[in-house]
Coordinates of C-alpha atoms in Angstrom, one line a residue:
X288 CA -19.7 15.4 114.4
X289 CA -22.0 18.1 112.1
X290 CA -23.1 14.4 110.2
X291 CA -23.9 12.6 113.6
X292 CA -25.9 15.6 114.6
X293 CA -27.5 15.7 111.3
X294 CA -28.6 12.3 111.1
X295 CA -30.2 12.8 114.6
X296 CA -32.1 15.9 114.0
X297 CA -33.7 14.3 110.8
X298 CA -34.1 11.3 113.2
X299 CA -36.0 13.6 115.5
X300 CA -37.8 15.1 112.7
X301 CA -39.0 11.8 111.1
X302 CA -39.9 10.7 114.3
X303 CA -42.2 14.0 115.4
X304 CA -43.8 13.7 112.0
X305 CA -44.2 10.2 112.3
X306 CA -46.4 11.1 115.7
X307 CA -48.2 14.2 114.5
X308 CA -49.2 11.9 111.1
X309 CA -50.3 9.0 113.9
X310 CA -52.2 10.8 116.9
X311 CA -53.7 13.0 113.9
X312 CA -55.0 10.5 111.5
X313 CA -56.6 8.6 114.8
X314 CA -58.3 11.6 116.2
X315 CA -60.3 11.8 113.0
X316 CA -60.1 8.1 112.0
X317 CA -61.9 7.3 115.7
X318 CA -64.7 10.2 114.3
X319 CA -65.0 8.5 110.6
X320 CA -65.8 5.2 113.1
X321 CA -68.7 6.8 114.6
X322 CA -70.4 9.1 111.9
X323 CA -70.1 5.5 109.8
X324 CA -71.1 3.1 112.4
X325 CA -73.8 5.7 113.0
X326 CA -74.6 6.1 109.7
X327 CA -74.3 2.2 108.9
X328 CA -77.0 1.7 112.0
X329 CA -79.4 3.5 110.8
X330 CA -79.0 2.6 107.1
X331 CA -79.5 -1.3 108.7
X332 CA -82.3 -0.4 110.8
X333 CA -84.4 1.1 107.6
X334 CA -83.1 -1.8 105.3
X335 CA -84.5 -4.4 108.6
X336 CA -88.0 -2.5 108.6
X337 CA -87.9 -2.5 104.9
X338 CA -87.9 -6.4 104.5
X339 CA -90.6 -6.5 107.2
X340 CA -92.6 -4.5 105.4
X341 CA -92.3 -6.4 102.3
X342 CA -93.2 -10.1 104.0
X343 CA -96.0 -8.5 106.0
X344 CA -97.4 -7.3 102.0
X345 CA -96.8 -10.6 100.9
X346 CA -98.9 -12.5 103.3
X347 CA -101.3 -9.7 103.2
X348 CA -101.8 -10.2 99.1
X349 CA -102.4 -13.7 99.7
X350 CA -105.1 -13.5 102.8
X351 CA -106.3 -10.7 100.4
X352 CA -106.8 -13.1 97.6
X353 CA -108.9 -16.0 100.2
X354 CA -111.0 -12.9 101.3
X355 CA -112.0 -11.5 97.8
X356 CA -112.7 -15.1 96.5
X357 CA -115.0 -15.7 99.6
X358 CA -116.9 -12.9 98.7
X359 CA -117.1 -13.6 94.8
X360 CA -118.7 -17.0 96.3
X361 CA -121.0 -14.6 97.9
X362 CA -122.7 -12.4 94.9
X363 CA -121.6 -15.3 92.3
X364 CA -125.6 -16.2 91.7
X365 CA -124.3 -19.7 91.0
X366 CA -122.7 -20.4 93.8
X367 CA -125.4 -18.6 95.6
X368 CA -128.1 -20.5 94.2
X369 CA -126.0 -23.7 95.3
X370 CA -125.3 -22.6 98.7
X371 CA -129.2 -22.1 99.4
X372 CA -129.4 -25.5 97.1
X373 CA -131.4 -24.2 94.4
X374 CA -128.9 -25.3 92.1
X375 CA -127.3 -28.8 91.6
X376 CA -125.1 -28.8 88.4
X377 CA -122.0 -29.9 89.6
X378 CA -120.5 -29.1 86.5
X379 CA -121.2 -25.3 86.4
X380 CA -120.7 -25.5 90.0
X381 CA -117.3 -26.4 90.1
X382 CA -116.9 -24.3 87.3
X383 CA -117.7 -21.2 88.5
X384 CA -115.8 -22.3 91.7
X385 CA -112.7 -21.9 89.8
X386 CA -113.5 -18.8 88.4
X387 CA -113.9 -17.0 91.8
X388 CA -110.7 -18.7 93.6
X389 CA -108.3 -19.0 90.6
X390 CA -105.6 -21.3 92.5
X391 CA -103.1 -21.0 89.5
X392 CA -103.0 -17.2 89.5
X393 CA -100.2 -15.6 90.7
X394 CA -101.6 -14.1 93.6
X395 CA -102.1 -17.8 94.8
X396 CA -98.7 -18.4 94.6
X397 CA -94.8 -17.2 95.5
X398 CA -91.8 -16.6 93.3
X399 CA -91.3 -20.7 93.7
X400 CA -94.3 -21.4 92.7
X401 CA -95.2 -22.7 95.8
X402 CA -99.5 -22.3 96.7
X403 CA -101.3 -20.9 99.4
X404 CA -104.0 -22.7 98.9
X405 CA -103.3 -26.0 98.1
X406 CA -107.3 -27.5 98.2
X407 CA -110.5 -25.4 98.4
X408 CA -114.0 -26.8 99.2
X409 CA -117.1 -25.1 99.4
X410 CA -120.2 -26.8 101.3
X411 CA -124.0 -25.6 101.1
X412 CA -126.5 -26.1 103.4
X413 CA -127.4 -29.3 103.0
X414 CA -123.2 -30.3 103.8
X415 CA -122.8 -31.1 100.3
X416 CA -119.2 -30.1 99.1
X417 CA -118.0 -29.2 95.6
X418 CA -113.9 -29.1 95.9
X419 CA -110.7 -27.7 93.5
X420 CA -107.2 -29.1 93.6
X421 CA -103.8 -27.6 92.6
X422 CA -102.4 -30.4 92.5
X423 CA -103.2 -33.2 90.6
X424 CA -105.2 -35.7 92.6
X425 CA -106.2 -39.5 92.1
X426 CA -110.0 -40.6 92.7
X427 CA -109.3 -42.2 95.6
X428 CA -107.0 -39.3 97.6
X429 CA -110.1 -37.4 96.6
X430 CA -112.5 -39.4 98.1
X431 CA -109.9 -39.4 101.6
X432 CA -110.0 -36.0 101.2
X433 CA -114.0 -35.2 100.7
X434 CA -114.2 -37.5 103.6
X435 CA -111.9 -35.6 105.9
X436 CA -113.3 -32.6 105.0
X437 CA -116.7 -33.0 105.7
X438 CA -115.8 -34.5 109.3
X439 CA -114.2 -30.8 109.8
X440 CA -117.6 -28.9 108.6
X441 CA -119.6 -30.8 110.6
X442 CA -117.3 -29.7 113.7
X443 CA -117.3 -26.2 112.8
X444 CA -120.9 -25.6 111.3
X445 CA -121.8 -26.9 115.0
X446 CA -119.4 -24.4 116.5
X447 CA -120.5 -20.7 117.2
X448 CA -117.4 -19.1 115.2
X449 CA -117.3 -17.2 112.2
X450 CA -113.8 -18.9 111.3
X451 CA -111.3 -21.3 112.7
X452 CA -108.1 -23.6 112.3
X453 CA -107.9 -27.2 112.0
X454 CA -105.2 -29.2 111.5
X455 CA -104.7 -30.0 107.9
X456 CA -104.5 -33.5 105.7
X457 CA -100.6 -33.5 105.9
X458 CA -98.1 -32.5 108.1
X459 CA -97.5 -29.4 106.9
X460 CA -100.8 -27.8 106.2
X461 CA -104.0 -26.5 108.2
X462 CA -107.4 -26.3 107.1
X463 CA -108.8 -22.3 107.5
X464 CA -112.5 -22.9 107.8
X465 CA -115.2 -19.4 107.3
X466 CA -119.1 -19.7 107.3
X467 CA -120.3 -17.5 104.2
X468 CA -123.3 -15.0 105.0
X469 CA -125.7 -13.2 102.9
X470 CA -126.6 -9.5 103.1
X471 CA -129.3 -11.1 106.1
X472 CA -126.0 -12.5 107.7
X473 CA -127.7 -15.7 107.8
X474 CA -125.3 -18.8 107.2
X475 CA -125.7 -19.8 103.5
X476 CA -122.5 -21.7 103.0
X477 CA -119.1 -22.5 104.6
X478 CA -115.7 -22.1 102.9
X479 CA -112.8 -24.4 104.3
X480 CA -109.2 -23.9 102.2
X481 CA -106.3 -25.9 103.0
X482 CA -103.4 -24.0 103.8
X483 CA -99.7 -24.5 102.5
X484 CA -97.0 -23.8 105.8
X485 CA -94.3 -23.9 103.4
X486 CA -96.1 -20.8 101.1
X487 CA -96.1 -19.1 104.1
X488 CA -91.9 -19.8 105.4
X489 CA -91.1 -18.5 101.8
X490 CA -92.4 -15.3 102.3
X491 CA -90.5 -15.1 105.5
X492 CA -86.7 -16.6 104.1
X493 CA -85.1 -13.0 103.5
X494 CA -85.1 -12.9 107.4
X495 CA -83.7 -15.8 107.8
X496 CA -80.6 -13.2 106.5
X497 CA -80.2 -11.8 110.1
X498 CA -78.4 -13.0 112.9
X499 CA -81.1 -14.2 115.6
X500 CA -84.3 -13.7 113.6
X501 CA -87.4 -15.0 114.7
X502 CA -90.8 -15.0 113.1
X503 CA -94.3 -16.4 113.7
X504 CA -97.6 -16.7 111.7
X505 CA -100.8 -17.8 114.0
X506 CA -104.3 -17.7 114.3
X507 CA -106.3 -16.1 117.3
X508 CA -109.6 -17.4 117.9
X509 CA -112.7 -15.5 118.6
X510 CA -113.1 -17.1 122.0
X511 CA -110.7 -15.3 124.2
X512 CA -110.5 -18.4 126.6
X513 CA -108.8 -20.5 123.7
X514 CA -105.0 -20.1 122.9
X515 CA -103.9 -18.7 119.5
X516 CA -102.5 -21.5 117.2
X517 CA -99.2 -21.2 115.3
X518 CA -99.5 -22.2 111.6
X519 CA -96.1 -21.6 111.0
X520 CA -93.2 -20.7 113.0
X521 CA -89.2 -20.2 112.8
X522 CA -86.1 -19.4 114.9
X523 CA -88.6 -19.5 118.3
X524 CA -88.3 -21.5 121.4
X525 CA -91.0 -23.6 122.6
X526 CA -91.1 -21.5 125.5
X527 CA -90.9 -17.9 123.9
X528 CA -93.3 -19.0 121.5
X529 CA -95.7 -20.0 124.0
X530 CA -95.3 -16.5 125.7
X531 CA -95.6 -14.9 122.3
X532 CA -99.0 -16.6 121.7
X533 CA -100.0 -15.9 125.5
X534 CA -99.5 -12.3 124.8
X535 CA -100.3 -11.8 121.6
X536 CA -104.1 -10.1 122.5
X537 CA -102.5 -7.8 125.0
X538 CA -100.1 -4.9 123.2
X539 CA -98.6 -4.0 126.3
X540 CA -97.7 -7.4 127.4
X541 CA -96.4 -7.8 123.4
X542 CA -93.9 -5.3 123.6
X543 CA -92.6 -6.2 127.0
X544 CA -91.8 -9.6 126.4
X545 CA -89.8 -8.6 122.2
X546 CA -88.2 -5.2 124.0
X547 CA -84.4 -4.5 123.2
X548 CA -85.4 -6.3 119.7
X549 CA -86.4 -5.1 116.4
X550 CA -90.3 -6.6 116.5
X551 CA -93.0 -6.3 114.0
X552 CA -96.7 -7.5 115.1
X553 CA -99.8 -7.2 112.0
X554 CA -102.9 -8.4 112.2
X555 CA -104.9 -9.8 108.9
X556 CA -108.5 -11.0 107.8
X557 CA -109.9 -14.2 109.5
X558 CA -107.8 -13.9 112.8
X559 CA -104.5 -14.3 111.4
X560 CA -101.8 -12.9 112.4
X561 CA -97.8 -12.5 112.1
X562 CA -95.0 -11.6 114.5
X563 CA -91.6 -10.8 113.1
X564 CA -88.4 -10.3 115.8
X565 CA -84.7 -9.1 115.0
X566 CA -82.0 -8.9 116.9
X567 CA -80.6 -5.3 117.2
X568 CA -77.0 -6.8 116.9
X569 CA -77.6 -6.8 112.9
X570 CA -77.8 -3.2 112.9
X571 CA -74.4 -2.9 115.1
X572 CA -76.8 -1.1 118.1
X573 CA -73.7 -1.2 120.5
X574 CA -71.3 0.6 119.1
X575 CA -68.6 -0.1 121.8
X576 CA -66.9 -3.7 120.2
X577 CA -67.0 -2.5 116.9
X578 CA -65.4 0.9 117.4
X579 CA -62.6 -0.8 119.7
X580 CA -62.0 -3.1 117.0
X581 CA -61.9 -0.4 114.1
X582 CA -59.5 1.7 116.2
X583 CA -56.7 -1.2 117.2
X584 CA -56.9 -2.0 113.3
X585 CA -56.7 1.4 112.5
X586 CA -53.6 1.8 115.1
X587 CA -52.0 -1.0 113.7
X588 CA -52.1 0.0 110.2
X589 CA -50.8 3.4 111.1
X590 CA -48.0 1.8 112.5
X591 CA -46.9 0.0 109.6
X592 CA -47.3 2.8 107.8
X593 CA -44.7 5.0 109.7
X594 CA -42.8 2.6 109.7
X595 CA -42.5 2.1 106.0
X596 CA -42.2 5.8 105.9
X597 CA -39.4 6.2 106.6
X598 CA -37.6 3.7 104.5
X599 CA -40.4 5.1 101.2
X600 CA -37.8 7.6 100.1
X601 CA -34.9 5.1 99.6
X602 CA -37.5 2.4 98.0
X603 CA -38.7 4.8 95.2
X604 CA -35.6 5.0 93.4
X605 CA -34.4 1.2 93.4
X606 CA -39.0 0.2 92.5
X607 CA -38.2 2.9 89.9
X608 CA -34.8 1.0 88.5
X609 CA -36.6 -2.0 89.1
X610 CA -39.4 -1.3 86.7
X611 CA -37.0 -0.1 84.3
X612 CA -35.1 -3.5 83.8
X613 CA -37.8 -5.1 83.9
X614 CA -39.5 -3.5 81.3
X615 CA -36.5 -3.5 79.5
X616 CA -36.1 -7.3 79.9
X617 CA -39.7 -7.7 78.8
X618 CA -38.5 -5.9 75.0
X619 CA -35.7 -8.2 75.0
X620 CA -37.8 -11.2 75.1
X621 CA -40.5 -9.7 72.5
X622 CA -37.3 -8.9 70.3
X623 CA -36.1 -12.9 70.0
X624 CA -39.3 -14.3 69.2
X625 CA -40.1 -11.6 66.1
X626 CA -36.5 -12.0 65.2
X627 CA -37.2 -16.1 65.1
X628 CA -40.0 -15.6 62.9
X629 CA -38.7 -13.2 60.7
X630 CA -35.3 -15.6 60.2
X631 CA -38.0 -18.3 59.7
X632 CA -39.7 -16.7 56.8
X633 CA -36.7 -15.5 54.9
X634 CA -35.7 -19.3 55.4
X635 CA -39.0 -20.5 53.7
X636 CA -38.4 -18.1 50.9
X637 CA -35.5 -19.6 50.0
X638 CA -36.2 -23.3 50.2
X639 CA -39.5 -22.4 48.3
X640 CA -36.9 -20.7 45.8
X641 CA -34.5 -23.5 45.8
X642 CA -37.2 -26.3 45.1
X643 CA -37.0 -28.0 48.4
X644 CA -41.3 -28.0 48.7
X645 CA -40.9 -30.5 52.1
X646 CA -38.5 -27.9 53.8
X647 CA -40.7 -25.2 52.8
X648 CA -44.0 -26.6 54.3
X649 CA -42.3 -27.3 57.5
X650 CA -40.7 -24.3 58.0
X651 CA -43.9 -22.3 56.7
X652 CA -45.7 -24.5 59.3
X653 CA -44.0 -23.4 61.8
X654 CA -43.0 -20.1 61.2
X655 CA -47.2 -19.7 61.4
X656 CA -47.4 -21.1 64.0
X657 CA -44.7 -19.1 65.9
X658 CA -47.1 -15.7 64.5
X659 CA -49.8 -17.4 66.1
X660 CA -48.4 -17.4 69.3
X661 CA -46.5 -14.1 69.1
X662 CA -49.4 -12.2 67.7
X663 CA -52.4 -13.1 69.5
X664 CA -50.8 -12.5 73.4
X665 CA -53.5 -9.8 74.3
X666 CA -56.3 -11.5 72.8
X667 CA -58.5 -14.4 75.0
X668 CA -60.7 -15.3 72.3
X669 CA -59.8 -16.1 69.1
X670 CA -61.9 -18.1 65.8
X671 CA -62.0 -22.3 65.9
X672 CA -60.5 -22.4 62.4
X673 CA -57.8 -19.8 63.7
X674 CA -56.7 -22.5 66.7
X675 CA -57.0 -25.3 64.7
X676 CA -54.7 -24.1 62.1
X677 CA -52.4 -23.7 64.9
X678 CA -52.7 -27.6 65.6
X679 CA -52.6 -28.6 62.1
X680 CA -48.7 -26.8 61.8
X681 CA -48.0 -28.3 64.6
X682 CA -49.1 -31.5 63.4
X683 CA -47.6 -31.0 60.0
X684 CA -44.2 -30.1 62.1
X685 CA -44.4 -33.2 64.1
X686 CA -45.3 -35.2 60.9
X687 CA -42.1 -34.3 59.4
X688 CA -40.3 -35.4 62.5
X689 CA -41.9 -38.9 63.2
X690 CA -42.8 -39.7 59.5
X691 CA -45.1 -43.0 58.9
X692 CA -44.9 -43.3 62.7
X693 CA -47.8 -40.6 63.2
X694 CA -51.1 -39.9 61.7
X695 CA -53.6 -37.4 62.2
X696 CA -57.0 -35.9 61.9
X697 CA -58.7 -32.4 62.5
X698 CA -62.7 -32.7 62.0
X699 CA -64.9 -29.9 62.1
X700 CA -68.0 -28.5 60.3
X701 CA -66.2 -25.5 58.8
X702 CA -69.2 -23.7 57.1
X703 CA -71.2 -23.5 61.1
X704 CA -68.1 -23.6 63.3
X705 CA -65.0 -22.3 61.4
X706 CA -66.1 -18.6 62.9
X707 CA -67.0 -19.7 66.4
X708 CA -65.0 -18.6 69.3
X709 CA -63.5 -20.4 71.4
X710 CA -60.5 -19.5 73.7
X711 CA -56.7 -19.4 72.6
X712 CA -54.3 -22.6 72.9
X713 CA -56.7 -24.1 74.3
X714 CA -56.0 -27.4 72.0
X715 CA -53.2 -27.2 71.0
X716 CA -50.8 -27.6 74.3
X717 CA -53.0 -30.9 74.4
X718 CA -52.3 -32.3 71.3
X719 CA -49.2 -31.4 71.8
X720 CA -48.9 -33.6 75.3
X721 CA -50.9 -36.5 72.9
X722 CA -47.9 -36.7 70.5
X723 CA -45.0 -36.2 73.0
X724 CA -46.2 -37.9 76.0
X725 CA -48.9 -40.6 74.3
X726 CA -47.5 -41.2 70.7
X727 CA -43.5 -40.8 71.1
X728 CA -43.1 -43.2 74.0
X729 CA -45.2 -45.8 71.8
X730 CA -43.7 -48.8 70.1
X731 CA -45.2 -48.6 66.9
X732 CA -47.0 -46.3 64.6
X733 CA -49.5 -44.1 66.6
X734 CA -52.8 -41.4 65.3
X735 CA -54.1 -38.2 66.7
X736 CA -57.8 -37.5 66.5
X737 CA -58.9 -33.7 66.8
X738 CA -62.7 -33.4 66.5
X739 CA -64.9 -30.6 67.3
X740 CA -68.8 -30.9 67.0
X741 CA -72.0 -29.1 68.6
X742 CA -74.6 -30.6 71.0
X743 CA -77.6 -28.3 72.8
X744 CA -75.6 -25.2 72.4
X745 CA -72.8 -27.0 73.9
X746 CA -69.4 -27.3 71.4
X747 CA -67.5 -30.1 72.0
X748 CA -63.9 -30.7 71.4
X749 CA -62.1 -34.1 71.4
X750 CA -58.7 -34.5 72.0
X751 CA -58.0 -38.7 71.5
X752 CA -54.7 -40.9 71.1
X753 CA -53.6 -44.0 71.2
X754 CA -50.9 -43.6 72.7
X755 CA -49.2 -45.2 76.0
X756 CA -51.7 -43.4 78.3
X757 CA -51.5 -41.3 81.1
X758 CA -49.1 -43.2 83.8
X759 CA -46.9 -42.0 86.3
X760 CA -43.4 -40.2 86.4
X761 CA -42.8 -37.3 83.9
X762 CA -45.4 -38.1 81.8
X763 CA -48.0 -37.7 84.2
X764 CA -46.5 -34.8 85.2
X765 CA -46.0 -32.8 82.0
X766 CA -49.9 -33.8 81.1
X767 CA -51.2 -33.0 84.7
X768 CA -49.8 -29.6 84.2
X769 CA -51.4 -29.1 80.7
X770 CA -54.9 -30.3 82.3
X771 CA -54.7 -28.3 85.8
X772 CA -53.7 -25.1 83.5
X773 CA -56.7 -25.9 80.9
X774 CA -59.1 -26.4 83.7
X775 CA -58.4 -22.9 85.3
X776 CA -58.5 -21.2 82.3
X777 CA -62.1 -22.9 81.9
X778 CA -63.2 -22.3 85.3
X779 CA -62.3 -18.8 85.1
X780 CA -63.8 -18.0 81.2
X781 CA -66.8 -20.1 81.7
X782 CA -67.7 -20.7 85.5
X783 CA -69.9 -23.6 86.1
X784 CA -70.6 -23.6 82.3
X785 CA -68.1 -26.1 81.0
X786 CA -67.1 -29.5 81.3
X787 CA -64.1 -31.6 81.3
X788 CA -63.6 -35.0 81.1
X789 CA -60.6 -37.1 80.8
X790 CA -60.5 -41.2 80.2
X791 CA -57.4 -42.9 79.8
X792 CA -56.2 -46.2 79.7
X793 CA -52.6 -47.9 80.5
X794 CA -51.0 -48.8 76.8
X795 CA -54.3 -48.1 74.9
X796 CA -54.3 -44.5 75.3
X797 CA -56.0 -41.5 76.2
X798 CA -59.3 -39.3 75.6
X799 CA -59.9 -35.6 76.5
X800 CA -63.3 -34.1 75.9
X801 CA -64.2 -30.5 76.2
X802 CA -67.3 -29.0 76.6
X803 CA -67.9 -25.3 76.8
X804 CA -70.9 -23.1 75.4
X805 CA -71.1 -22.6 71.5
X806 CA -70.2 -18.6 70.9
X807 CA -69.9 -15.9 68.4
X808 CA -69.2 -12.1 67.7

């Protein structure tokens, strides 16, 4: 009865601990949600305005560069003198053209390399146009292009604006026309640049991060009867961009129709303009879903936890008896192998001693190659003259065995590659599935070709038989382990810098090629 009433009250114990633990750990587990969720919304939000920032810089820099190279055309005295056409040689012209608007400089162009500006041409008063190019051009895309361009200075040098937007010689471009003024703002010249759409979606792809982002780039023309034209645009309905570009001159109406969203409107040089638009899901706004979801997770782990409590206590001892078989176990299996080799060399003392130089090579062959394996268990990487030894005992072994009935070779450039690393039995569990799965099936005498040789930093190792070949049964098995295990081991050492290749033919044999990068201490 004192036992039964025992076990109960340490029942009851266990259990009002258990509870006190639980309710305890959730009161302030259900706080830690908010302060971080709090914390984490906030930290968002910043990081959100942060990137917004950075884009709205990095369209600024480059509307920055048009404007300072349009006014370099204005107090360049070359170009001066050629926009009031005092001066006609085309050569120094064009020259000093690409002086003032450097295309290749990097402020023309984004981390991809990708330009602004992708054609600039500047027209004097007499609608005569000298042009630059990024890209290379052929004489008659020039010619389509001088062509189309002038059309597009005729319309806007009749126009009363200062700047406008046409649409561009390909799909995804648009032509930014400006009339040039003197210090007597009288029209001396007009400036129209080709613009690249895709420059401009660069500078906008870390949004494309978020869940639900939007983003525009337009134009607003002077005249407040026209609509605003979009240059570039992503994420945005038809629709909501239409209302975007309706209200884009009236701040008010802006903010009504982005409210409940993270939204971003600037305002650049020659009527540009950009609108950026987050969700406020990415910064976890409402906190109710999340919390709900942290606190049933947070529940349920504290519930496995009480319950593995109470059976902790009991477990400790047997983990703790556990670990000490298995560790002793793990001696064990350490002893055999250093006892082997040991037996081993005492063995190929005494056949050395007794004259018997055959029995001594083999059993000095693989004795080493035992060490080798015993030895090196903590190191990855290890020299290509230290693994290659390794194949050559085993070879040397298996040589004994089969006699005339196998040949070998192992080829390397031991003065550049004997030191290079390269990681350990890595070759030899292959050769070793050449001989007993390609060459011992064989009817007839059969050759093993190791060869290791260096391409564009590449080393490349070549495991070739002529064996039966990979076929089916065991011996595919056996050598589909060996590869699968080589292959993780590669992809683990050297991800998505190696190769692996395998060719192999029914009764002719079979080729394995490795390719990994050369490396040294």
């Amino acid at each position: 009865m004192r036992n039964n009433n025992r076990v109960r009250m340490d029942a009851r114990i266990k259990l009002l601990v258990l509870l006190t633990a639980a309710f305890s750990v959730l009161i302030i587990s259900f706080g830690f949600v908010i302060l971080f969720v709090s914390y984490a919304s906030r930290q968002n939000r910043q990081n959100i305005e942060y990137v917004m920032q950075g884009t709205t810089r990095q369209l600024n820099e480059k509307v920055n560069f048009l404007e300072s190279s349009i006014l370099a055309f204005r107090y360049n005295d070359t170009l001066h003198a050629y926009m009031v056409g005092k001066n006609h040689d085309t050569e120094k012209i064009e020259s000093q053209l690409a002086l003032s608007m450097d295309l290749f400089s990097d402020r023309n162009r984004n981390e991809s390399s990708e330009p602004f500006i992708v054609r600039a041409y500047l027209f004097n008063q007499n609608h005569k146009p000298v042009s630059m190019h990024y890209y290379p051009e052929t004489i008659s895309s020039i010619e389509a292009c001088n062509a189309f361009f002038s059309v597009i200075e005729e319309k806007f040098y009749a126009s009363k604006s200062w700047y406008n937007v046409y649409s561009g010689t390909e799909e995804n471009t648009k032509i930014l026309t400006v009339k040039i003024f003197d210090e007597n703002m009288e029209n001396i010249g007009i400036c129209a640049v080709e613009l690249n759409q895709q420059s401009i979606t660069d500078a906008f792809e870390p949004l494309e991060n978020y869940a639900k982002a939007e983003w525009q780039v337009g134009y607003i023309p002077l005249d407040d009867e026209e609509h605003p034209v979009s240059l570039s645009c992503y994420g945005m309905s038809e629709d909501f961009c239409a209302e975007i570009e309706a209200s884009i001159r009236e701040e008010d109406r802006f903010q009504q129709n982005t409210k409940n969203t993270i939204a971003k409107l600037d305002r650049y040089s020659f009527g540009m303009y950009s609108v950026m638009i987050i969700s406020r899901s990415n910064i976890f706004y409402n906190l109710g879903i999340p919390a709900v979801v942290l606190i049933i997770l947070v529940t349920i782990i504290l519930g496995v936890l009480g319950f593995y409590i109470i059976r902790l206590t009991r477990q400790v001892y047997q983990k703790e008896l556990l670990a000490v078989k298995t560790e002793v176990k793990y001696l064990q299996s350490q002893l055999n192998p250093h006892f082997q080799y040991n037996v081993l060399a005492m063995l190929s003392i005494k056949a050395k001693q007794s004259g018997d130089e055959n029995l001594y090579q083999s059993l000095r062959a693989y004795s080493k190659l035992i060490r080798g394996k015993i030895f090196r268990e903590k190191e990855v990487y290890v020299t290509l003259e230290e693994e290659l030894s390794l194949v050559e005992f085993y070879l040397q072994i298996q040589k004994e065995r089969y006699g005339d009935s196998l040949t070998y070779q192992v080829e390397y450039d031991t003065e550049t590659l004997s030191q290079c690393k390269i990681p350990k039995l890595i070759v030899q569990p292959l050769v070793e599935n050449a001989v007993e799965h390609g060459i011992e099936p064989k009817e007839g005498p059969g050759h093993v070709l190791v060869r290791v040789t260096t391409e564009k930093d590449k080393l490349h190792i070549l495991i070739q038989d002529d064996g039966v070949g990979i076929g089916t049964g065991k011996t595919q098995t056996h050598t589909g382990t060996s590869l699968a295990n080589t292959k993780q081991l590669l992809k683990v050492l050297y991800p998505n810098r190696h190769q692996i290749e395998v060719e192999s033919r029914a009764g002719e044999g079979t080729q394995i090629t490795i390719k990994i990068p050369v490396m040294y201490d």
